[in-house]
Each structure stands twice: as C-alpha cells, then as structure tokens.
GROMACS .gro file of C-alpha atoms in nm:
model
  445
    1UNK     CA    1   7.755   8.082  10.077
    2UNK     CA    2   7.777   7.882  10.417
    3UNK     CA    3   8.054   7.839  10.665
    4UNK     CA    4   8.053   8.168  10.819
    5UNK     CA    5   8.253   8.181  11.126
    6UNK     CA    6   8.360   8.456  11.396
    7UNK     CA    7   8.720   8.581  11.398
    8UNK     CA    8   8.737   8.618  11.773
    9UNK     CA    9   8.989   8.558  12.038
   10UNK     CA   10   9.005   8.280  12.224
   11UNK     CA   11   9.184   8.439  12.565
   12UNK     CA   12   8.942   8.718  12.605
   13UNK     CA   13   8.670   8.651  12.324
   14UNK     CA   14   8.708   8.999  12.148
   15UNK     CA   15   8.739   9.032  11.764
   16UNK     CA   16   9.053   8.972  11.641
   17UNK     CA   17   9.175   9.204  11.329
   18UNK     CA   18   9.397   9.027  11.016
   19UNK     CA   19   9.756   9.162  11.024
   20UNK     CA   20   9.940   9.152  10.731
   21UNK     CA   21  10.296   9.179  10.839
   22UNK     CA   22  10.290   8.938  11.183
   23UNK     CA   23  10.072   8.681  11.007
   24UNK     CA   24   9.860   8.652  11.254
   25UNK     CA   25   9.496   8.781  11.428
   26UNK     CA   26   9.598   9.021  11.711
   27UNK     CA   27   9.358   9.077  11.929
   28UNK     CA   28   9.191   9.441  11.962
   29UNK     CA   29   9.195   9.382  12.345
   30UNK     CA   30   9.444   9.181  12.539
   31UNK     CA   31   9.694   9.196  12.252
   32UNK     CA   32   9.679   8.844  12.201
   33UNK     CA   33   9.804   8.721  11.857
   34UNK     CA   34   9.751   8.378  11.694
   35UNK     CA   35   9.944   8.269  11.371
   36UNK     CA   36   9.776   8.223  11.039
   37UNK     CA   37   9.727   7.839  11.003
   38UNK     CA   38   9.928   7.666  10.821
   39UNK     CA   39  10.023   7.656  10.448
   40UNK     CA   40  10.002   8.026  10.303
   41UNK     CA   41  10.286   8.110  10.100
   42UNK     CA   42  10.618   8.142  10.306
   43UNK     CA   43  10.783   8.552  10.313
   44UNK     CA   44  10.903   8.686  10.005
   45UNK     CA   45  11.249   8.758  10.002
   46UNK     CA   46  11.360   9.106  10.193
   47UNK     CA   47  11.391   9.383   9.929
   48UNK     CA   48  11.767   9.422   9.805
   49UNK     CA   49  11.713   9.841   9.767
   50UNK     CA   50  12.106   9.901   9.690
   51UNK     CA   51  12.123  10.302   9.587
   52UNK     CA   52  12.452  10.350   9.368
   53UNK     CA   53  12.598  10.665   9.449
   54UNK     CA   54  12.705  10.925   9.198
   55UNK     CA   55  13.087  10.914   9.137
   56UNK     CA   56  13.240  11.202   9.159
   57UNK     CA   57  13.590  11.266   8.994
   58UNK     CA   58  13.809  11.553   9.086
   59UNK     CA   59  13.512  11.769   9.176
   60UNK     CA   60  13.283  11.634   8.873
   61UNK     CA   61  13.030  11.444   8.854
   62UNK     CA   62  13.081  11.107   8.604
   63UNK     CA   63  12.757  11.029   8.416
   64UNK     CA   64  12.834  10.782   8.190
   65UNK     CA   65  12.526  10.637   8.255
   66UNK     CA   66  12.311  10.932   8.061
   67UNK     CA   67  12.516  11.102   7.854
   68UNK     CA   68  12.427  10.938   7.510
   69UNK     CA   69  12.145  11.153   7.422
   70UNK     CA   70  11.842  11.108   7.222
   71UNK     CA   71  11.545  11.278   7.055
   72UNK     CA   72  11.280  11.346   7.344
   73UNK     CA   73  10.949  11.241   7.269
   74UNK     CA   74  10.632  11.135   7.467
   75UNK     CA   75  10.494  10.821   7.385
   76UNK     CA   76  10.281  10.760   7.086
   77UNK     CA   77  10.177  10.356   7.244
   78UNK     CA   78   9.840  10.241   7.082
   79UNK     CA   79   9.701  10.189   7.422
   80UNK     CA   80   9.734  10.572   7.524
   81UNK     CA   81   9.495  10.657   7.181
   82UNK     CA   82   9.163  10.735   7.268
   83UNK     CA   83   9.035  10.405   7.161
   84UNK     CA   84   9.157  10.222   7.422
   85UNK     CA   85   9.236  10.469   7.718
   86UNK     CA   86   8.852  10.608   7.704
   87UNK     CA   87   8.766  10.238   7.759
   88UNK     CA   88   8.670  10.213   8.173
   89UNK     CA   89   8.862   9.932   8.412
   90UNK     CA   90   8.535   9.700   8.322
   91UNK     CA   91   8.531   9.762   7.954
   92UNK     CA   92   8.901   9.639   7.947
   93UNK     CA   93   8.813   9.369   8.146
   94UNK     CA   94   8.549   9.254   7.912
   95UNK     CA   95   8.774   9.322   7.600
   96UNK     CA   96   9.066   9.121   7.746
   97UNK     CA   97   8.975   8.918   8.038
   98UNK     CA   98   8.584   8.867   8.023
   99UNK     CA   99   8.605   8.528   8.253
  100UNK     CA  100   8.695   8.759   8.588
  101UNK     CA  101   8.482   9.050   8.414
  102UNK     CA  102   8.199   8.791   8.424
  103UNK     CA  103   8.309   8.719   8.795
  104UNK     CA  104   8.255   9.041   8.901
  105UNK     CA  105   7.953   9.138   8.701
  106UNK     CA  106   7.794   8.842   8.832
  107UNK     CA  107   7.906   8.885   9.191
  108UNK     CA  108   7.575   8.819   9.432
  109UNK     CA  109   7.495   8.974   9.732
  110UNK     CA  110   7.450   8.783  10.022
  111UNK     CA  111   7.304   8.779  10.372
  112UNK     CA  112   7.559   8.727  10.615
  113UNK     CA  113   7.436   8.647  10.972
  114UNK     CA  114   7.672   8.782  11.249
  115UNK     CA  115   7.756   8.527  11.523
  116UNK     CA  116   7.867   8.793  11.747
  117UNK     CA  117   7.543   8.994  11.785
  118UNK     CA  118   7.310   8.796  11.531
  119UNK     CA  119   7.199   9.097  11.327
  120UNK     CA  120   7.226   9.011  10.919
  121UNK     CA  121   7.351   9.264  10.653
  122UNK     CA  122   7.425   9.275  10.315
  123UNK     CA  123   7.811   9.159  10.118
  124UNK     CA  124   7.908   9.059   9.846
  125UNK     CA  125   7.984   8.694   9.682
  126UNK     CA  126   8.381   8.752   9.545
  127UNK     CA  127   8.436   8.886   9.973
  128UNK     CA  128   8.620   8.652  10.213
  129UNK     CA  129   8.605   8.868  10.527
  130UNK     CA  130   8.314   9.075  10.666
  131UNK     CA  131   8.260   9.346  10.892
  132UNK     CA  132   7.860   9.371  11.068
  133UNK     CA  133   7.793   9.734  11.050
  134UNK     CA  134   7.607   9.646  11.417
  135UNK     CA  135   7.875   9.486  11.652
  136UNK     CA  136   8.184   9.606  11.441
  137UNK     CA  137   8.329   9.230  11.478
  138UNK     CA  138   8.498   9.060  11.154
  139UNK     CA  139   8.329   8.702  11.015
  140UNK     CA  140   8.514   8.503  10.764
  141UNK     CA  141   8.412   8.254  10.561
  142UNK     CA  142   8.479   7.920  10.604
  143UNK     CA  143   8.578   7.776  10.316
  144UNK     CA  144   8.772   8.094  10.153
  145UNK     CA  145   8.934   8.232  10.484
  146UNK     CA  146   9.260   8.010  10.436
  147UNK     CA  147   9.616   8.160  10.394
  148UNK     CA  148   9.707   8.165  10.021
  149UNK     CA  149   9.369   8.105   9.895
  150UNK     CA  150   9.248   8.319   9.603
  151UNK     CA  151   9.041   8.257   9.319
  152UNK     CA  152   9.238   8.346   9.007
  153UNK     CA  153   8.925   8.400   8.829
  154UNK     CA  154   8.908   8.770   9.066
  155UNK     CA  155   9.264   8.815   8.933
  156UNK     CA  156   9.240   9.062   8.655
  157UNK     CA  157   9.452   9.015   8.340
  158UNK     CA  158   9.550   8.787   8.110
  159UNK     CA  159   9.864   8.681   8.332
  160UNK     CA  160   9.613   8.614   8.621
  161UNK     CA  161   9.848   8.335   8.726
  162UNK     CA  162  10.126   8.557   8.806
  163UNK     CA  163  10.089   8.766   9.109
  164UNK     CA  164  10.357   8.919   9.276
  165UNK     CA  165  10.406   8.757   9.644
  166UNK     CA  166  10.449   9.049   9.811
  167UNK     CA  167  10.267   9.394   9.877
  168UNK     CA  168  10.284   9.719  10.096
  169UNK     CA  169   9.981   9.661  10.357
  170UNK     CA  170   9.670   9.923  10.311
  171UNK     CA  171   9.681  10.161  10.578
  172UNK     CA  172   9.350  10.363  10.455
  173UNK     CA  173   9.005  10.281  10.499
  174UNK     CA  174   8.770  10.291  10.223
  175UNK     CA  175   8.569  10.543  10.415
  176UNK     CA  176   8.862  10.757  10.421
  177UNK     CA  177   8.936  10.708  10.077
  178UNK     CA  178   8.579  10.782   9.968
  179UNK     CA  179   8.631  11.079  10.196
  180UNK     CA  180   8.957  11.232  10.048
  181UNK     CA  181   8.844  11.175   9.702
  182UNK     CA  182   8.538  11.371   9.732
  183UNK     CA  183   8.760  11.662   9.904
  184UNK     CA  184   8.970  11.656   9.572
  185UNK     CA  185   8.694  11.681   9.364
  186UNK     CA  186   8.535  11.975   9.585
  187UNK     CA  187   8.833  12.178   9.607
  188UNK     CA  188   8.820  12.201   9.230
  189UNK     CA  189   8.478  12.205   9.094
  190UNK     CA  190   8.608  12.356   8.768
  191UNK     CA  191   8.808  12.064   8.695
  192UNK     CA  192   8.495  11.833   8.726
  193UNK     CA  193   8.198  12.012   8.613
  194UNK     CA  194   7.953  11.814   8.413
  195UNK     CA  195   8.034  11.509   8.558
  196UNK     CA  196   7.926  11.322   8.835
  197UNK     CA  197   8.184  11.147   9.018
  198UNK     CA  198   8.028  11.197   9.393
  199UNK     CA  199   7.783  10.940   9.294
  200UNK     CA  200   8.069  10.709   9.133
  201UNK     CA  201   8.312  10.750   9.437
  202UNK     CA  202   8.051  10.634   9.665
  203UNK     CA  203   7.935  10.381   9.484
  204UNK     CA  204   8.205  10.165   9.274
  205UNK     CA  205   8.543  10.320   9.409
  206UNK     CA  206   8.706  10.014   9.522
  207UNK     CA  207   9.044   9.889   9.696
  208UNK     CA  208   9.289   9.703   9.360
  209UNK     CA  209   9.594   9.569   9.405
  210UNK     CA  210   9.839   9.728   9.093
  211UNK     CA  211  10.118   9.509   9.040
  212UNK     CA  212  10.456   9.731   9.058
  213UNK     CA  213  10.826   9.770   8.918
  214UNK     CA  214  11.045   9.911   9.155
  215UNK     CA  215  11.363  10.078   9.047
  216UNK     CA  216  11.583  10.418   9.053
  217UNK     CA  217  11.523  10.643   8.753
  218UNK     CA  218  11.826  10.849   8.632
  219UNK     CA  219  11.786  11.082   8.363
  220UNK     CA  220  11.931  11.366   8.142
  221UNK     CA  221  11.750  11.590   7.968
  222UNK     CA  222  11.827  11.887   7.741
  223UNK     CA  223  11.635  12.207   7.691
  224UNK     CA  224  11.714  12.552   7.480
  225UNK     CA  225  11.973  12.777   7.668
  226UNK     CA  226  11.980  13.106   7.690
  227UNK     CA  227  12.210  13.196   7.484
  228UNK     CA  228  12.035  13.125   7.098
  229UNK     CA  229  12.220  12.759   6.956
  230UNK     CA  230  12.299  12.674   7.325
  231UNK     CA  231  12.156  12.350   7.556
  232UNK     CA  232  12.102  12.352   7.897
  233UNK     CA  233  12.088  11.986   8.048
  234UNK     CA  234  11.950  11.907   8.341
  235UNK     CA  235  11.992  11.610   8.515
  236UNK     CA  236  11.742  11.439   8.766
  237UNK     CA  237  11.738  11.137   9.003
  238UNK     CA  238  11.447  10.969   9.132
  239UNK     CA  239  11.500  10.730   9.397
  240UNK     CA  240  11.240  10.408   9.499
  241UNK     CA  241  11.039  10.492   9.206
  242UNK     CA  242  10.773  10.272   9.097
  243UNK     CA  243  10.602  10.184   8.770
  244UNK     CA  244  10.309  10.021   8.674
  245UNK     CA  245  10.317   9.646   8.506
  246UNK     CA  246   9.974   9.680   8.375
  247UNK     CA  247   9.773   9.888   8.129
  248UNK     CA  248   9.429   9.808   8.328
  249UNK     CA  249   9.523  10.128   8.533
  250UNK     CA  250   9.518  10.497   8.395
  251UNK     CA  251   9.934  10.543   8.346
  252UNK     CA  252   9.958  10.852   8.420
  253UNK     CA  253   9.752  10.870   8.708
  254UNK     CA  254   9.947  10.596   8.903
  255UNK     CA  255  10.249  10.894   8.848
  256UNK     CA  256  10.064  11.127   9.047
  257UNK     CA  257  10.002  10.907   9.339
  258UNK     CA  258  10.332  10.929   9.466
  259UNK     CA  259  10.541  10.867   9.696
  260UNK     CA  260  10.522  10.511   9.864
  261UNK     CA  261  10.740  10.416  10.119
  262UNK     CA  262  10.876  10.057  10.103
  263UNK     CA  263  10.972  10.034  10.440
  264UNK     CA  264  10.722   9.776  10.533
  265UNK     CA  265  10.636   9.507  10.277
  266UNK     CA  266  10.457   9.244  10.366
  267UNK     CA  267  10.362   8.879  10.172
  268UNK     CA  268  10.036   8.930  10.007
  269UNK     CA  269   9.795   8.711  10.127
  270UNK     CA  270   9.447   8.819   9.970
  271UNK     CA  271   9.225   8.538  10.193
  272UNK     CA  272   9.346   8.777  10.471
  273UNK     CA  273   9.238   9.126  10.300
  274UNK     CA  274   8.909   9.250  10.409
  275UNK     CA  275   8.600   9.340  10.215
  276UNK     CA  276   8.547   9.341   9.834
  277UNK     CA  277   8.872   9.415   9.648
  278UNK     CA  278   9.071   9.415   9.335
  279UNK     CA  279   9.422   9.202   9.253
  280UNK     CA  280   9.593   9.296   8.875
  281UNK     CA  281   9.829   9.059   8.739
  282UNK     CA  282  10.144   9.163   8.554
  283UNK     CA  283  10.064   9.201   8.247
  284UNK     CA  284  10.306   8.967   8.060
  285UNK     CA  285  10.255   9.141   7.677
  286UNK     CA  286  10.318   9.504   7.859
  287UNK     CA  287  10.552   9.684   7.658
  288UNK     CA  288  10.768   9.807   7.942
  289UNK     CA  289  11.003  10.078   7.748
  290UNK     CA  290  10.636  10.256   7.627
  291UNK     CA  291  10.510  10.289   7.987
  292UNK     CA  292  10.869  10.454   8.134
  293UNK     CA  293  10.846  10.665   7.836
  294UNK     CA  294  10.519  10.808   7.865
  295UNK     CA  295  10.578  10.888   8.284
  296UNK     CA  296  10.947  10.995   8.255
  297UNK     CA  297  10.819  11.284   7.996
  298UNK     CA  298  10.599  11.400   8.228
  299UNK     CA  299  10.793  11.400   8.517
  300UNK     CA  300  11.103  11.554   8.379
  301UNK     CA  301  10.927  11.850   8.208
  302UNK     CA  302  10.733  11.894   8.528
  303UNK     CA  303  11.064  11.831   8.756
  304UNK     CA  304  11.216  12.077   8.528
  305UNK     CA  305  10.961  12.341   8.528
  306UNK     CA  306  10.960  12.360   8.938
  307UNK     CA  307  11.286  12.381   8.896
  308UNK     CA  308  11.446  12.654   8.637
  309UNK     CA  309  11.104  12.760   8.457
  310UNK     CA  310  11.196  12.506   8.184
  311UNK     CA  311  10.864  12.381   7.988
  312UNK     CA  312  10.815  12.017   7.881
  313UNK     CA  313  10.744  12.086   7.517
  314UNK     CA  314  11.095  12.240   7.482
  315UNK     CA  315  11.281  11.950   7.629
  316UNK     CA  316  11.484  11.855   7.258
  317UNK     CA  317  11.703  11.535   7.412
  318UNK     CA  318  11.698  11.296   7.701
  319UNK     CA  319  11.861  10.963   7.798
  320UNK     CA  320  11.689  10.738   8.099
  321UNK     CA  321  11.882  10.469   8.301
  322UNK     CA  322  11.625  10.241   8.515
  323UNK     CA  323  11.779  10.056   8.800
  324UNK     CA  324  11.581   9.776   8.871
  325UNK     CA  325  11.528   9.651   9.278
  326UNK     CA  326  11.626   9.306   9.375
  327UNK     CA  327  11.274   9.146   9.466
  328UNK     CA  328  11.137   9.444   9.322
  329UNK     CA  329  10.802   9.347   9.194
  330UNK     CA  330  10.491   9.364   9.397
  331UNK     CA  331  10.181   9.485   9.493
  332UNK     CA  332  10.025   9.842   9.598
  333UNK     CA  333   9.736   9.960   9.687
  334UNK     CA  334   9.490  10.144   9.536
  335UNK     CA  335   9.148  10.304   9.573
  336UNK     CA  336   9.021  10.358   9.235
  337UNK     CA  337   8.721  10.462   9.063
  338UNK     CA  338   8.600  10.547   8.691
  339UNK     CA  339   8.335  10.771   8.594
  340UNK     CA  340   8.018  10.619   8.485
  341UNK     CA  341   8.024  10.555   8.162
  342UNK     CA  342   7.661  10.764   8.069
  343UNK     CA  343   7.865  11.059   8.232
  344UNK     CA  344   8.005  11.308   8.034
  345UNK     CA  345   8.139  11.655   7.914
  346UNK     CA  346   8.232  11.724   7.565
  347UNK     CA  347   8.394  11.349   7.576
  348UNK     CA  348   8.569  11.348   7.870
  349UNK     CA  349   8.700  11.084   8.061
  350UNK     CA  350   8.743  11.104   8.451
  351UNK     CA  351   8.958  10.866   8.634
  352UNK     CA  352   9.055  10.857   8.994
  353UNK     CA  353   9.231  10.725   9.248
  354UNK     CA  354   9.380  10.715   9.645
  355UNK     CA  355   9.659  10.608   9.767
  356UNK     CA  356   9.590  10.311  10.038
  357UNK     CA  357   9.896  10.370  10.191
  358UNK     CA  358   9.946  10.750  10.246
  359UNK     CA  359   9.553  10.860  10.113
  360UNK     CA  360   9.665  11.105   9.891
  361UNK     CA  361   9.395  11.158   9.659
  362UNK     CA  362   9.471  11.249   9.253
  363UNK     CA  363   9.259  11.258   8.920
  364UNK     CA  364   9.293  11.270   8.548
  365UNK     CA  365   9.057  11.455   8.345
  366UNK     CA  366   9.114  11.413   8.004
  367UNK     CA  367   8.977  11.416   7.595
  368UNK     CA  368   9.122  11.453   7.266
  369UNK     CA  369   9.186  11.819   7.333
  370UNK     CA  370   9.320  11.872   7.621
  371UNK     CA  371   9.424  11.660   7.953
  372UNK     CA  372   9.463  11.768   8.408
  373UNK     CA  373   9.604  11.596   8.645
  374UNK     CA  374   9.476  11.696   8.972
  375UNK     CA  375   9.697  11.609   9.293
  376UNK     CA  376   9.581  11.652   9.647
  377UNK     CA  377   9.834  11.750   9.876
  378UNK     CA  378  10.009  11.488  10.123
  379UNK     CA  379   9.911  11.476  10.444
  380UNK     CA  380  10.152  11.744  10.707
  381UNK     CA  381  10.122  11.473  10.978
  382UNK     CA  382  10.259  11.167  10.731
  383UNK     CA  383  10.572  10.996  10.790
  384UNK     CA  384  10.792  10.871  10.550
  385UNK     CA  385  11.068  10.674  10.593
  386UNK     CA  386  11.429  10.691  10.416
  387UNK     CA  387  11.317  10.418  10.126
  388UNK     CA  388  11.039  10.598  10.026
  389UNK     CA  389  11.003  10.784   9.697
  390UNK     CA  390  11.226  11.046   9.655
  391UNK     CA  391  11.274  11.332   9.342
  392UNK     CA  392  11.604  11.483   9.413
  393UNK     CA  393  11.613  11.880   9.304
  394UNK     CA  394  11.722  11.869   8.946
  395UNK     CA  395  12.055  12.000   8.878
  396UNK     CA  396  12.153  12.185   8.581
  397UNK     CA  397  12.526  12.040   8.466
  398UNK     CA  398  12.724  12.132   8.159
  399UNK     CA  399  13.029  11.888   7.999
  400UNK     CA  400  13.340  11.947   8.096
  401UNK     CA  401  13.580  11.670   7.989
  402UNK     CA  402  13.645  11.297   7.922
  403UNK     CA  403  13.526  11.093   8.015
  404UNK     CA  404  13.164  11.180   8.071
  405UNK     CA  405  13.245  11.414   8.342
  406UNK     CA  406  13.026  11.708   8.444
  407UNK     CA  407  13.044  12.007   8.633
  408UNK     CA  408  12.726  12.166   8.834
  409UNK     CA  409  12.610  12.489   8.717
  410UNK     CA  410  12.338  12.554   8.946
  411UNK     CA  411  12.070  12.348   9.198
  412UNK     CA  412  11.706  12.414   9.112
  413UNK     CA  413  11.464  12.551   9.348
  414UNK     CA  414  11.580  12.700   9.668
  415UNK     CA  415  11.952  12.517   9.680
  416UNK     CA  416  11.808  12.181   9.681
  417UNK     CA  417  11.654  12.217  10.068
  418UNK     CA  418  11.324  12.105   9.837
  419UNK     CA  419  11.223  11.751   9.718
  420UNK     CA  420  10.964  11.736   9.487
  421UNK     CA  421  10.784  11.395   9.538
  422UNK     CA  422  10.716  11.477   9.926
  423UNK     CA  423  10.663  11.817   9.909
  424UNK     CA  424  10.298  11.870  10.088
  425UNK     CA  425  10.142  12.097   9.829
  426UNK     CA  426   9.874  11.984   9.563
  427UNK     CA  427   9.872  12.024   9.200
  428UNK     CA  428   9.621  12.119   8.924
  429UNK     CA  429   9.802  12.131   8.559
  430UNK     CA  430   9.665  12.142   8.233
  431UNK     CA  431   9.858  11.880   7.987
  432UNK     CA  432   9.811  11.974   7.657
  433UNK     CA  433   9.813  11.648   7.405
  434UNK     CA  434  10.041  11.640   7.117
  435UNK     CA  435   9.940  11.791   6.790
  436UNK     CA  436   9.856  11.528   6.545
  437UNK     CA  437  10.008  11.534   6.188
  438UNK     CA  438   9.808  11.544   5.869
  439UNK     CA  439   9.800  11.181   5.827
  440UNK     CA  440   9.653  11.092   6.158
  441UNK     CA  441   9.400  11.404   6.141
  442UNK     CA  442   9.272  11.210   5.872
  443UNK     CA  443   9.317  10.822   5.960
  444UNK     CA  444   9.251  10.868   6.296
  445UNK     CA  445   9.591  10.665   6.411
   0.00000   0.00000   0.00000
C-alpha cells in the first residue's frame, strides 16, 4: 500500500479531522475548514419526517387505521431458527457473500509510516484513514482517500451495490464503545457466565454501517380483560422508529439499541470514515413483513407490560400500520461484536452491540431454551432532539361507535409523564422461545 499522505492544514499545519456533515477537514486548531475535493456524491435529499396526528372526533379518538384485528403471533421466519441465527456475522458472510468474506479474511496488516512524527505502526489493508498512536495526527491514503470511493467488495450482502446515500454520523469512539460494552457485560456477570466476550469485545468488535427503514409504527393490540370473555386493547404509537433491511445483524438486538435521533443526517461518504469498518447493503430478498413482525411482538408485549402488567404471551390480536419516511432509508451506526465461535455455554449464542451515536450498550444471549436481552441504560447527560425515537405511553381504549371511534379508558404508567424508548434505566429480561409442536419436536423445522 503506497501513497500515504498527511491530512494537515495548510494555514497553521495542524491535523485536520474528516467531518461528515460540512464536507470538509476542519482544522483542530485555527478552525480552518477545506471542502472535500471534488466529485463525492452530492447531499441526499432532506428527510420528509411528516407525523400524522391522531384525529379526534367529538372527544374520540378515530383509528381506522388499526382496528381490523388479527391473530397475534411472533414470527416463525426460517432465518430466526437456530440454523441460521446461531451462524456468526462471518459465517453468514461466507454462506452468502464469500467474495467480501474473503476480503476481510484476507485483509493484511500494514506498516504505515507517519509523516507527521515518522514513527510506523500497525493497520489494516480494507482502512482508508489512519490515526499514529504517537503524534495523534490522521494519514490517508492516497489512492482510496477520495470522496465517494468505496470498494463494493467491503460492502456486505448480496445487494452490495445498493447503499443507502445517507447516514447519521458516529459520535462514539471505538474505545468508548469497547468501554461501555465491557460495563454491560460486568454489571451482569450472570447473564454471561461461561463465555468470554471481554476477549471478543477487545478484539473483533468493530464499527458496521446497518442499512435502516425509517417509519412511524401504530399498533393495536388486544389482551384478556378482567372481566372472564372480555378484551382489553391497548393501543401504542412509536414515533421515528427504525428497522433493520438486513438479516446480517441479530434482529432483535438492533430493537434494543434504541432511540436514534435523526436530527443530523449526513451523506455517507465511507473514503471519509476513519479506521477499519463495516458497510451492509439492503438486503434486496429481505422479507420485510417477517422482520416488523418479529420486533413489533416484542415491543408491544414489553410496552404493554410497563404499562398495565399485561404479559406478551397473552396478547390474542393485533393490527400494525407502518408509516414509511420520505428519504427514509439509510445508514446507522453500529459497534458490534459476536462471540467466538469455540465459546460456549450449553449452546449459547452471545451477540452484542453499541450504539455509535448515543453508546448505549445492549446484548442478546440466547439458545433453543431460553433467550435475554440485556440493555444498558442511556446516558443522564444525552440529548435528544424532537425527531428522535419516541414510544408514546400505551393507552388502553375500548370501541365506542362508528366509525372506528374510540374512547380512552386509562394512560399507562404514571399518566403518560413517562416515555419508554428514552427512559434512562437498563433492562435485563428473560424471553422465553415459543413452544414447538409435535411435528417440529421431531423434524426439527
């Protein structure tokens, strides 16, 4: 690899950091700032986030838009079967895209000598932009640090060709995400026992780009009254909520890393991202209905739960209206990390995964017996802006006349003063997989 070259400004000569959202180098020093050159891929269109409000008709609320209910089920999608969600992010990868997996396998490590202070260290071949661990100063390489320029051969999936043009910029380090990952893990041991991920976190955790839908979830779900024969339905909103287009990630997992905050999207320009990273394309054969299936189930049961004390195995119907975002697709950013594969306890899996944006740290711990989902709390400090993420309090609403009109019967929680995707606490839950039948007992499907 030759053509290494010093990012460095040429008013003051200090290094000069890659910024995302300007386009540019900006100087750590004087504040200078000097474009990208010319011919990266112009701005992506400005997200069209358009909430519709709920109409409300002579004191009611009108929900035409999930009132025709249906059975309630999670879903059954071959690629949640223990065949293929034990397989790691590389095993996929081989399976299904083994030209990048053979990228990455392959990738050489390099001596890269630092102009600024002349001391060599160690990168990788599939990086673009360096830091020296001596001078702190950022070197790029000549012939990959170009706007626009990516090899799709690092592009995982078998859409590689198709990544989304825009992306919200990573705000964590992978120091810090190494960091708060390890604090999840530590804060519960019991979770993790038998397995160890400190070694994996600090080792192959790793920055990846997951290609994103995002949309507002409404839904309506029905669970036993208390009165024998009777329903209670509840009825939940999720604003700004976001759902994976690929399988290479753990599904549920990318639930718990919520929220993100779409504020501040930026193009995605990957010759401009530092270090060694991931990009997922969307996954064009995705079955999309299967994937809001399996995360709605969770999170209305859960929702519900906080709630009124509901439990997600007794939810009987539900109906789901997605919303889809104008210029809604694009890229977020992840720190994630799979156990090593010679690691194990009683055939568990372990999967997990940061947040770049707001570092909030989560896990999946899972076998054919039993499943947690670990969430770290978000940080107190974090701000979060008004298109970010948002589970209103679920409301429990009973029918009241034509058409498709509802009256309140009572706000979960404390009054709805409470919403449930930015609420600071942490979770630790124990999902308990669906009983098989006979038939797959025996077949294994």
């Amino acid at each position: 690899m030759e053509g290494f070259f010093a990012i460095k400004c040429r008013n003051c000569g200090g290094p000069m950091y890659s910024h995302q959202q300007t386009r540019s180098f900006d100087c750590a020093y004087c504040g200078a700032s000097t474009p990208w050159a010319e011919g990266g891929p112009e701005p992506a269109p400005a997200m069209g986030i358009r909430h519709t409000p709920l109409q409300v008709v002579d004191g009611l609320l009108k929900l035409t838009h999930v009132s025709q209910l249906e059975p309630a089920q999670d879903s059954d999608w071959y690629y949640y079967k223990p065949y293929w969600r034990n397989m790691s992010l590389l095993e996929r990868l081989l399976w299904e895209d083994p030209a990048t997996a053979d990228e990455f396998q392959n990738a050489e490590h390099v001596s890269v000598p630092c102009p600024f202070c002349g001391a060599a260290f160690e990168g990788k071949s599939t990086q673009s932009v360096f830091e020296c661990p001596s001078c702190g100063n950022k070197i790029g390489v000549a012939d990959l640090l170009k706007p626009g320029t990516f090899s799709k051969r690092l592009s995982m999936g078998t859409g590689a060709e198709y990544i989304p043009e825009q992306a919200l910029p990573c705000r964590i380090s992978a120091q810090q995400a190494r960091a708060n990952a390890l604090a999840l893990v530590h804060q519960h041991p019991e979770a993790f026992a038998g397995h160890d991920v400190d070694k994996a976190i600090g080792e192959q955790m790793a920055l990846t780009y997951v290609p994103v839908e995002l949309a507002d979830l409404r839904m309506m779900a029905s669970f036993p009254g208390k009165t024998p024969g009777k329903e209670s339905q509840v009825y939940f909103e999720v604003l700004d909520w976001a759902w994976p287009k690929t399988y290479f990630v753990d599904i549920p997992l990318m639930g718990l890393l919520e929220p993100w905050d779409f504020s501040t999207t930026a193009p995605f320009d990957p010759a401009m991202q530092e270090g060694d990273f991931r990009v997922i394309a969307v996954e064009g054969l995705l079955k999309k209905s299967a994937v809001i299936d399996k995360l709605t189930y969770s999170l209305a049961g859960n929702d519900a739960e906080k709630a009124f004390g509901y439990g997600k195995k007794s939810m009987r119907q539900w109906a789901r209206s997605v919303r889809k975002h104008a210029s809604g697709l694009m890229l977020v950013p992840v720190y994630y990390v799979d156990r090593p594969a010679s690691d194990g306890r009683d055939g568990e899996q372990v999967r997990i995964a940061v947040n770049g944006q707001t570092g909030r740290a989560a896990a999946v711990v899972f076998s054919e017996k039993k499943e947690i989902h670990v969430q770290a709390p978000l940080n107190p400090g974090l701000y979060l802006s008004a298109e970010s993420t948002v589970h209103a309090t679920p409301i429990e609403v009973k029918y009241a006349k034509s058409p498709f009109l509802y009256k309140i019967v009572r706000i979960g929680g404390n009054g709805g003063a409470v919403q449930t995707a930015t609420a600071g606490e942490g979770t630790c839950r124990e999902e308990k997989p669906r009983r098989k039948g006979l038939l797959s007992r025996l077949f294994g499907e």
